[in-house]
Amino acid sequence: MKSVLAETAGKIRSMEIRGAGKIAREAVFALKSHAESLDDQNSSAFITKMRSAGEVLLSTRPTAVSLPNAVNIVLSGMNGEDDTGEIRAGIVSRADDFIERSNSAVRKIGEIGARRISDGDTVLTHCNSQVAIGCILEAHRQGKDIEVFATEVRPRNQGLLTIKTLNDAGIKTNFIVDSAARYFMKNVDIVVIGTDAVTVNGSVVNKIGTSQIALAAHEARTRVMVAAETYKFAPKTLTGELIKIEERDNSEVLSPEIAEIMPNVTVRNPAFDITPAEYIDLIVTEEGAIPPEMAYIIIKDYLGWKIGDFDRDF
Ligand code: RUB
């Protein structure tokens, strides 16, 4: 039987588990189960095994910074001086705490973000972000009359998940191909999206196509609101480290049969892109709504990182 760790890593890689928040929570749960399943009495062997479990999870998908942040939060407190039981108990307690705080952040962001969506607004969302959709659902729950444009999200069609949720909630929704975003932008009051990573200068890494949508919104003077738990902020960008953009398999875009008869064609399939801070009006975190320029404060005050901390991997 596959361990929870191997199963979770496989599901994150294949995108059965997807979306930055969910990836972080499931990875943390896998670390907790792994810690509970190891029967080592020797604390240094236990720590080494937990570190390799962290590496397995980190190798699954490179872009969502919620993953290294979550692994770091759970594993960084391991102390070789303690006995194995204490180290295990620490991991379990930090994992439970992370999952609880993450779920509570999703609820709080929904409430804070919903305040920025007014009665009568038309909202555009891209991809399938639990926190972005949470803001839209909460605005609807409060009785605001809203309408949504949701994109298809080629090549993995996460838009289908989004329209299902919106439809089930009874929200009037328009489903559009990704390339129709600029065409409809004149009808949109606010773009609401999630993120996989926010850099220290307030740039937002999200599903491929987000930056084009933000550019069209900027041109149309439509507001862009990003929903982001504080663990989506990327500490290592403090010293200029770049967020790695995942490039996924060709077959997601072009079937191997067609690719085979076109040897001069190369498929490029980046899963994410980067939207500069100047195209973003607001980032809603569980600690409140901030302008993107304040990203540094989140990294410093809420994640507790400062320059010089970079051997803090776990
Ligand atoms: C998902 C995506 C989402 C963010 C935020 O990409 O780009 O907008 O991860 O999601 P993929 P959430 O489908 O490739 O994982 O708010 O749910 O964390």
Short mmCIF file of C-alpha atoms and ligand atoms in Angstrom, two decimals:
data_model
loop_
_atom_site.label_atom_id
_atom_site.label_comp_id
_atom_site.label_asym_id
_atom_site.label_seq_id
_atom_site.Cartn_x
_atom_site.Cartn_y
_atom_site.Cartn_z
CA MET A 1 0.00 0.00 0.00
CA LYS A 2 1.26 3.49 -0.89
CA SER A 3 2.09 5.79 2.03
CA VAL A 4 0.06 8.98 2.49
CA LEU A 5 3.25 10.89 1.65
CA ALA A 6 3.79 9.13 -1.71
CA GLU A 7 0.09 9.31 -2.55
CA THR A 8 -0.14 13.03 -1.77
CA ALA A 9 3.05 13.82 -3.71
CA GLY A 10 1.67 11.90 -6.71
CA LYS A 11 -1.68 13.68 -6.55
CA ILE A 12 -0.06 17.13 -6.34
CA ARG A 13 2.15 16.29 -9.33
CA SER A 14 -0.80 15.06 -11.42
CA MET A 15 -2.93 18.02 -10.24
CA GLU A 16 -5.58 15.84 -8.62
CA ILE A 17 -4.71 18.04 -5.66
CA ARG A 18 -4.33 21.58 -7.01
CA GLY A 19 -4.67 25.23 -6.07
CA ALA A 20 -1.96 26.71 -3.84
CA GLY A 21 -3.90 26.65 -0.55
CA LYS A 22 -5.10 23.08 -0.92
CA ILE A 23 -1.62 21.93 -1.98
CA ALA A 24 -0.20 23.43 1.24
CA ARG A 25 -2.83 21.90 3.53
CA GLU A 26 -2.61 18.44 1.95
CA ALA A 27 1.21 18.53 2.08
CA VAL A 28 1.09 19.45 5.76
CA PHE A 29 -1.37 16.63 6.44
CA ALA A 30 0.99 14.21 4.62
CA LEU A 31 3.93 15.37 6.78
CA LYS A 32 1.87 14.82 9.91
CA SER A 33 0.86 11.29 8.80
CA HIS A 34 4.45 10.52 7.86
CA ALA A 35 5.70 11.64 11.28
CA GLU A 36 3.07 9.44 12.94
CA SER A 37 4.03 6.43 10.80
CA LEU A 38 7.80 6.50 11.46
CA ASP A 39 8.81 4.27 14.35
CA ASP A 40 12.44 5.43 14.72
CA GLN A 41 13.63 5.91 18.26
CA ASN A 42 16.77 7.71 17.15
CA SER A 43 15.92 11.40 16.88
CA SER A 44 18.54 12.30 14.28
CA ALA A 45 17.39 9.44 11.98
CA PHE A 46 13.81 10.63 12.48
CA ILE A 47 14.74 14.23 11.56
CA THR A 48 16.63 13.06 8.46
CA LYS A 49 13.60 11.06 7.31
CA MET A 50 11.25 14.00 7.91
CA ARG A 51 13.57 16.30 5.94
CA SER A 52 13.56 13.90 2.99
CA ALA A 53 9.75 13.73 3.22
CA GLY A 54 9.76 17.54 2.95
CA GLU A 55 11.99 17.31 -0.12
CA VAL A 56 9.64 14.78 -1.77
CA LEU A 57 6.74 17.21 -1.37
CA LEU A 58 8.80 20.21 -2.52
CA SER A 59 9.78 18.41 -5.73
CA THR A 60 6.15 18.03 -6.87
CA ARG A 61 5.31 21.49 -8.25
CA PRO A 62 7.72 24.41 -8.21
CA THR A 63 5.62 27.59 -8.31
CA ALA A 64 3.17 27.67 -5.37
CA VAL A 65 5.22 29.18 -2.53
CA SER A 66 2.54 28.08 -0.09
CA LEU A 67 4.18 24.64 -0.34
CA PRO A 68 7.72 25.52 0.86
CA ASN A 69 6.26 27.98 3.38
CA ALA A 70 4.01 25.27 4.83
CA VAL A 71 6.76 22.61 4.87
CA ASN A 72 9.07 25.12 6.52
CA ILE A 73 6.50 26.03 9.19
CA VAL A 74 5.94 22.36 10.08
CA LEU A 75 9.55 21.14 9.98
CA SER A 76 11.59 24.14 11.11
CA GLY A 77 10.99 23.54 14.83
CA MET A 78 12.63 20.07 14.84
CA ASN A 79 15.37 19.99 17.48
CA GLY A 80 17.89 17.12 17.52
CA GLU A 81 18.28 17.52 21.32
CA ASP A 82 14.67 16.43 21.90
CA ASP A 83 13.56 12.81 21.94
CA THR A 84 11.66 11.44 18.94
CA GLY A 85 8.31 11.57 20.74
CA GLU A 86 8.69 15.28 21.42
CA ILE A 87 9.80 16.03 17.86
CA ARG A 88 6.84 14.05 16.49
CA ALA A 89 4.41 15.83 18.83
CA GLY A 90 5.81 19.20 17.68
CA ILE A 91 5.25 18.30 14.02
CA VAL A 92 1.70 17.10 14.68
CA SER A 93 0.85 20.23 16.63
CA ARG A 94 2.34 22.63 14.05
CA ALA A 95 0.59 20.72 11.25
CA ASP A 96 -2.81 20.88 12.98
CA ASP A 97 -2.26 24.55 13.72
CA PHE A 98 -1.32 25.31 10.08
CA ILE A 99 -4.41 23.55 8.70
CA GLU A 100 -6.69 25.32 11.18
CA ARG A 101 -5.15 28.74 10.48
CA SER A 102 -5.30 28.14 6.73
CA ASN A 103 -9.01 27.27 6.82
CA SER A 104 -9.69 30.27 9.01
CA ALA A 105 -7.68 32.52 6.62
CA VAL A 106 -9.86 31.36 3.71
CA ARG A 107 -13.01 32.38 5.67
CA LYS A 108 -11.57 35.76 6.77
CA ILE A 109 -10.36 36.63 3.27
CA GLY A 110 -13.84 35.87 1.95
CA GLU A 111 -15.33 38.33 4.43
CA ILE A 112 -12.74 41.07 3.84
CA GLY A 113 -12.74 40.64 0.06
CA ALA A 114 -16.55 40.65 -0.15
CA ARG A 115 -16.55 44.23 1.24
CA ARG A 116 -14.82 45.35 -1.98
CA ILE A 117 -17.52 43.83 -4.19
CA SER A 118 -20.53 46.13 -4.41
CA ASP A 119 -24.18 45.45 -5.06
CA GLY A 120 -24.65 45.41 -8.86
CA ASP A 121 -20.98 44.62 -9.64
CA THR A 122 -19.82 42.43 -12.49
CA VAL A 123 -16.79 40.38 -11.42
CA LEU A 124 -14.28 38.57 -13.63
CA THR A 125 -12.30 35.66 -12.23
CA HIS A 126 -9.61 33.48 -13.81
CA CYS A 127 -8.71 29.88 -12.92
CA ASN A 128 -10.11 28.23 -9.82
CA SER A 129 -8.97 29.93 -6.64
CA GLN A 130 -10.67 28.90 -3.42
CA VAL A 131 -10.04 32.29 -1.79
CA ALA A 132 -11.05 34.38 -4.83
CA ILE A 133 -14.26 32.37 -5.20
CA GLY A 134 -14.75 32.69 -1.43
CA CYS A 135 -14.92 36.51 -1.81
CA ILE A 136 -17.50 36.19 -4.62
CA LEU A 137 -19.61 33.64 -2.71
CA GLU A 138 -19.58 35.79 0.43
CA ALA A 139 -20.66 38.91 -1.51
CA HIS A 140 -23.53 36.86 -2.97
CA ARG A 141 -24.40 35.43 0.46
CA GLN A 142 -24.67 38.99 1.79
CA GLY A 143 -27.42 39.58 -0.76
CA LYS A 144 -25.40 41.62 -3.27
CA ASP A 145 -26.68 41.27 -6.80
CA ILE A 146 -23.55 40.24 -8.72
CA GLU A 147 -22.76 38.70 -12.07
CA VAL A 148 -19.55 36.83 -12.90
CA PHE A 149 -17.42 36.28 -15.99
CA ALA A 150 -15.36 33.09 -15.55
CA THR A 151 -12.65 32.08 -18.01
CA GLU A 152 -12.20 28.61 -19.46
CA VAL A 153 -8.51 28.32 -18.37
CA ARG A 154 -6.75 26.41 -21.12
CA PRO A 155 -5.20 23.89 -21.14
CA ARG A 156 -6.50 22.23 -17.92
CA ASN A 157 -9.96 23.85 -17.89
CA GLN A 158 -10.05 24.76 -14.20
CA GLY A 159 -12.81 27.22 -15.21
CA LEU A 160 -15.21 24.25 -15.25
CA LEU A 161 -14.69 23.83 -11.50
CA THR A 162 -15.31 27.54 -10.99
CA ILE A 163 -18.57 27.67 -12.97
CA LYS A 164 -19.86 24.58 -11.17
CA THR A 165 -19.39 26.27 -7.78
CA LEU A 166 -20.89 29.55 -8.99
CA ASN A 167 -23.82 27.78 -10.62
CA ASP A 168 -24.52 25.72 -7.49
CA ALA A 169 -24.57 28.96 -5.47
CA GLY A 170 -27.12 30.44 -7.89
CA ILE A 171 -24.80 33.19 -9.19
CA LYS A 172 -25.43 34.46 -12.71
CA THR A 173 -22.28 33.43 -14.59
CA ASN A 174 -20.89 33.96 -18.09
CA PHE A 175 -18.37 31.32 -19.22
CA ILE A 176 -15.85 32.72 -21.72
CA VAL A 177 -12.74 31.53 -23.55
CA ASP A 178 -9.55 33.01 -22.13
CA SER A 179 -8.95 35.21 -25.16
CA ALA A 180 -12.36 36.93 -24.69
CA ALA A 181 -11.28 38.60 -21.44
CA ARG A 182 -10.34 41.95 -23.04
CA TYR A 183 -13.47 41.92 -25.21
CA PHE A 184 -15.67 41.79 -22.11
CA MET A 185 -13.51 43.93 -19.80
CA LYS A 186 -15.64 47.03 -20.46
CA ASN A 187 -18.51 45.23 -18.68
CA VAL A 188 -16.42 44.27 -15.65
CA ASP A 189 -16.21 46.31 -12.40
CA ILE A 190 -13.63 44.23 -10.59
CA VAL A 191 -11.26 41.34 -11.39
CA VAL A 192 -10.92 38.94 -8.45
CA ILE A 193 -8.17 36.32 -8.59
CA GLY A 194 -6.05 34.15 -6.32
CA THR A 195 -2.31 33.61 -6.40
CA ASP A 196 0.40 31.00 -6.05
CA ALA A 197 3.03 33.48 -4.92
CA VAL A 198 3.37 37.16 -4.08
CA THR A 199 6.88 38.60 -4.33
CA VAL A 200 8.42 41.19 -2.03
CA ASN A 201 7.75 43.93 -4.59
CA GLY A 202 4.07 43.00 -4.82
CA SER A 203 4.12 41.10 -8.11
CA VAL A 204 1.59 38.30 -8.25
CA VAL A 205 2.24 34.87 -9.76
CA ASN A 206 -0.97 33.19 -10.86
CA LYS A 207 -2.42 30.96 -13.58
CA ILE A 208 -1.12 31.65 -17.07
CA GLY A 209 -3.17 34.43 -18.66
CA THR A 210 -3.59 36.43 -15.45
CA SER A 211 -1.14 39.13 -16.56
CA GLN A 212 -3.01 39.65 -19.86
CA ILE A 213 -6.24 40.02 -17.93
CA ALA A 214 -4.63 42.49 -15.52
CA LEU A 215 -3.26 44.47 -18.46
CA ALA A 216 -6.71 44.63 -20.06
CA ALA A 217 -8.17 45.66 -16.69
CA HIS A 218 -5.56 48.40 -16.33
CA GLU A 219 -6.43 49.71 -19.79
CA ALA A 220 -10.16 49.70 -18.97
CA ARG A 221 -9.58 51.19 -15.47
CA THR A 222 -11.11 48.10 -13.92
CA ARG A 223 -9.91 47.26 -10.39
CA VAL A 224 -7.85 44.09 -9.80
CA MET A 225 -8.13 42.44 -6.39
CA VAL A 226 -5.92 39.50 -5.41
CA ALA A 227 -6.95 37.15 -2.60
CA ALA A 228 -3.90 35.70 -0.83
CA GLU A 229 -3.30 34.04 2.51
CA THR A 230 -0.10 35.35 4.14
CA TYR A 231 1.67 32.03 3.45
CA LYS A 232 1.45 32.78 -0.30
CA PHE A 233 4.05 35.55 0.15
CA ALA A 234 7.53 34.48 -0.95
CA PRO A 235 10.26 35.22 1.65
CA LYS A 236 13.19 34.36 -0.61
CA THR A 237 12.28 37.10 -3.08
CA LEU A 238 13.66 39.46 -0.39
CA THR A 239 17.13 38.75 -1.73
CA GLY A 240 16.10 38.71 -5.36
CA GLU A 241 15.38 35.00 -5.73
CA LEU A 242 12.93 34.50 -8.61
CA ILE A 243 9.79 32.39 -8.50
CA LYS A 244 10.24 29.37 -10.74
CA ILE A 245 7.48 29.18 -13.33
CA GLU A 246 6.36 25.61 -13.89
CA GLU A 247 6.30 24.48 -17.50
CA ARG A 248 4.06 21.45 -17.90
CA ASP A 249 3.92 18.62 -20.41
CA ASN A 250 3.34 19.30 -24.14
CA SER A 251 0.51 16.78 -24.26
CA GLU A 252 -1.70 19.10 -22.17
CA VAL A 253 -1.79 21.44 -25.21
CA LEU A 254 -1.29 19.28 -28.30
CA SER A 255 -2.04 15.58 -28.64
CA PRO A 256 1.06 13.42 -29.19
CA GLU A 257 -0.44 12.15 -32.50
CA ILE A 258 -0.59 15.70 -33.92
CA ALA A 259 2.74 16.70 -32.38
CA GLU A 260 4.38 13.70 -34.03
CA ILE A 261 3.48 14.81 -37.56
CA MET A 262 4.72 18.37 -36.94
CA PRO A 263 8.39 17.98 -36.05
CA ASN A 264 9.10 21.71 -36.45
CA VAL A 265 6.53 22.73 -33.86
CA THR A 266 7.50 23.07 -30.21
CA VAL A 267 4.75 23.39 -27.62
CA ARG A 268 5.40 25.84 -24.79
CA ASN A 269 3.17 25.31 -21.77
CA PRO A 270 3.96 27.60 -18.82
CA ALA A 271 1.38 27.07 -16.07
CA PHE A 272 1.75 30.53 -14.47
CA ASP A 273 2.72 34.10 -15.28
CA ILE A 274 3.73 37.19 -13.34
CA THR A 275 1.60 40.30 -12.99
CA PRO A 276 3.54 43.37 -11.88
CA ALA A 277 2.34 45.29 -8.81
CA GLU A 278 1.39 48.32 -10.92
CA TYR A 279 -1.55 46.34 -12.37
CA ILE A 280 -2.88 45.29 -8.99
CA ASP A 281 -5.02 47.52 -6.79
CA LEU A 282 -5.30 45.46 -3.67
CA ILE A 283 -4.16 42.22 -2.04
CA VAL A 284 -6.62 40.83 0.49
CA THR A 285 -4.98 38.74 3.22
CA GLU A 286 -6.46 37.33 6.42
CA GLU A 287 -4.72 40.21 8.24
CA GLY A 288 -6.48 42.81 6.12
CA ALA A 289 -6.38 44.37 2.66
CA ILE A 290 -3.07 45.91 1.61
CA PRO A 291 -1.70 47.67 -1.47
CA PRO A 292 0.80 45.36 -3.29
CA GLU A 293 3.67 47.65 -2.24
CA MET A 294 3.15 46.46 1.35
CA ALA A 295 4.10 42.84 0.55
CA TYR A 296 7.39 43.28 2.42
CA ILE A 297 5.52 43.96 5.67
CA ILE A 298 3.70 40.62 5.38
CA ILE A 299 6.98 38.76 4.78
CA LYS A 300 8.68 40.54 7.68
CA ASP A 301 5.92 40.87 10.30
CA TYR A 302 3.63 37.91 9.62
CA LEU A 303 6.03 35.30 8.21
CA GLY A 304 8.87 36.55 10.40
CA TRP A 305 11.58 36.55 7.74
CA LYS A 306 14.32 39.10 7.42
CA ILE A 307 17.38 39.49 5.20
CA GLY A 308 20.03 37.06 6.45
CA ASP A 309 17.55 34.28 7.28
CA PHE A 310 18.19 32.29 4.15
CA ASP A 311 19.63 29.16 5.59
CA ARG A 312 16.25 28.70 7.30
CA ASP A 313 15.07 25.99 4.96
CA PHE A 314 13.92 23.54 7.71
C1 RUB B 1 -4.18 27.29 -9.56
C2 RUB B 1 -4.16 28.78 -9.55
C3 RUB B 1 -4.91 29.45 -8.45
C4 RUB B 1 -3.97 29.67 -7.24
C5 RUB B 1 -4.73 30.12 -6.01
O1 RUB B 1 -3.34 26.73 -10.53
O2 RUB B 1 -3.52 29.44 -10.35
O3 RUB B 1 -5.38 30.70 -8.86
O4 RUB B 1 -3.29 28.47 -6.93
O5 RUB B 1 -5.62 29.10 -5.62
P1 RUB B 1 -3.31 25.14 -10.70
P2 RUB B 1 -6.18 29.02 -4.11
O6 RUB B 1 -4.68 24.70 -11.09
O7 RUB B 1 -2.28 24.92 -11.77
O8 RUB B 1 -2.87 24.56 -9.37
O9 RUB B 1 -6.79 30.35 -3.81
O10 RUB B 1 -7.22 27.93 -4.16
O11 RUB B 1 -5.03 28.72 -3.22
#
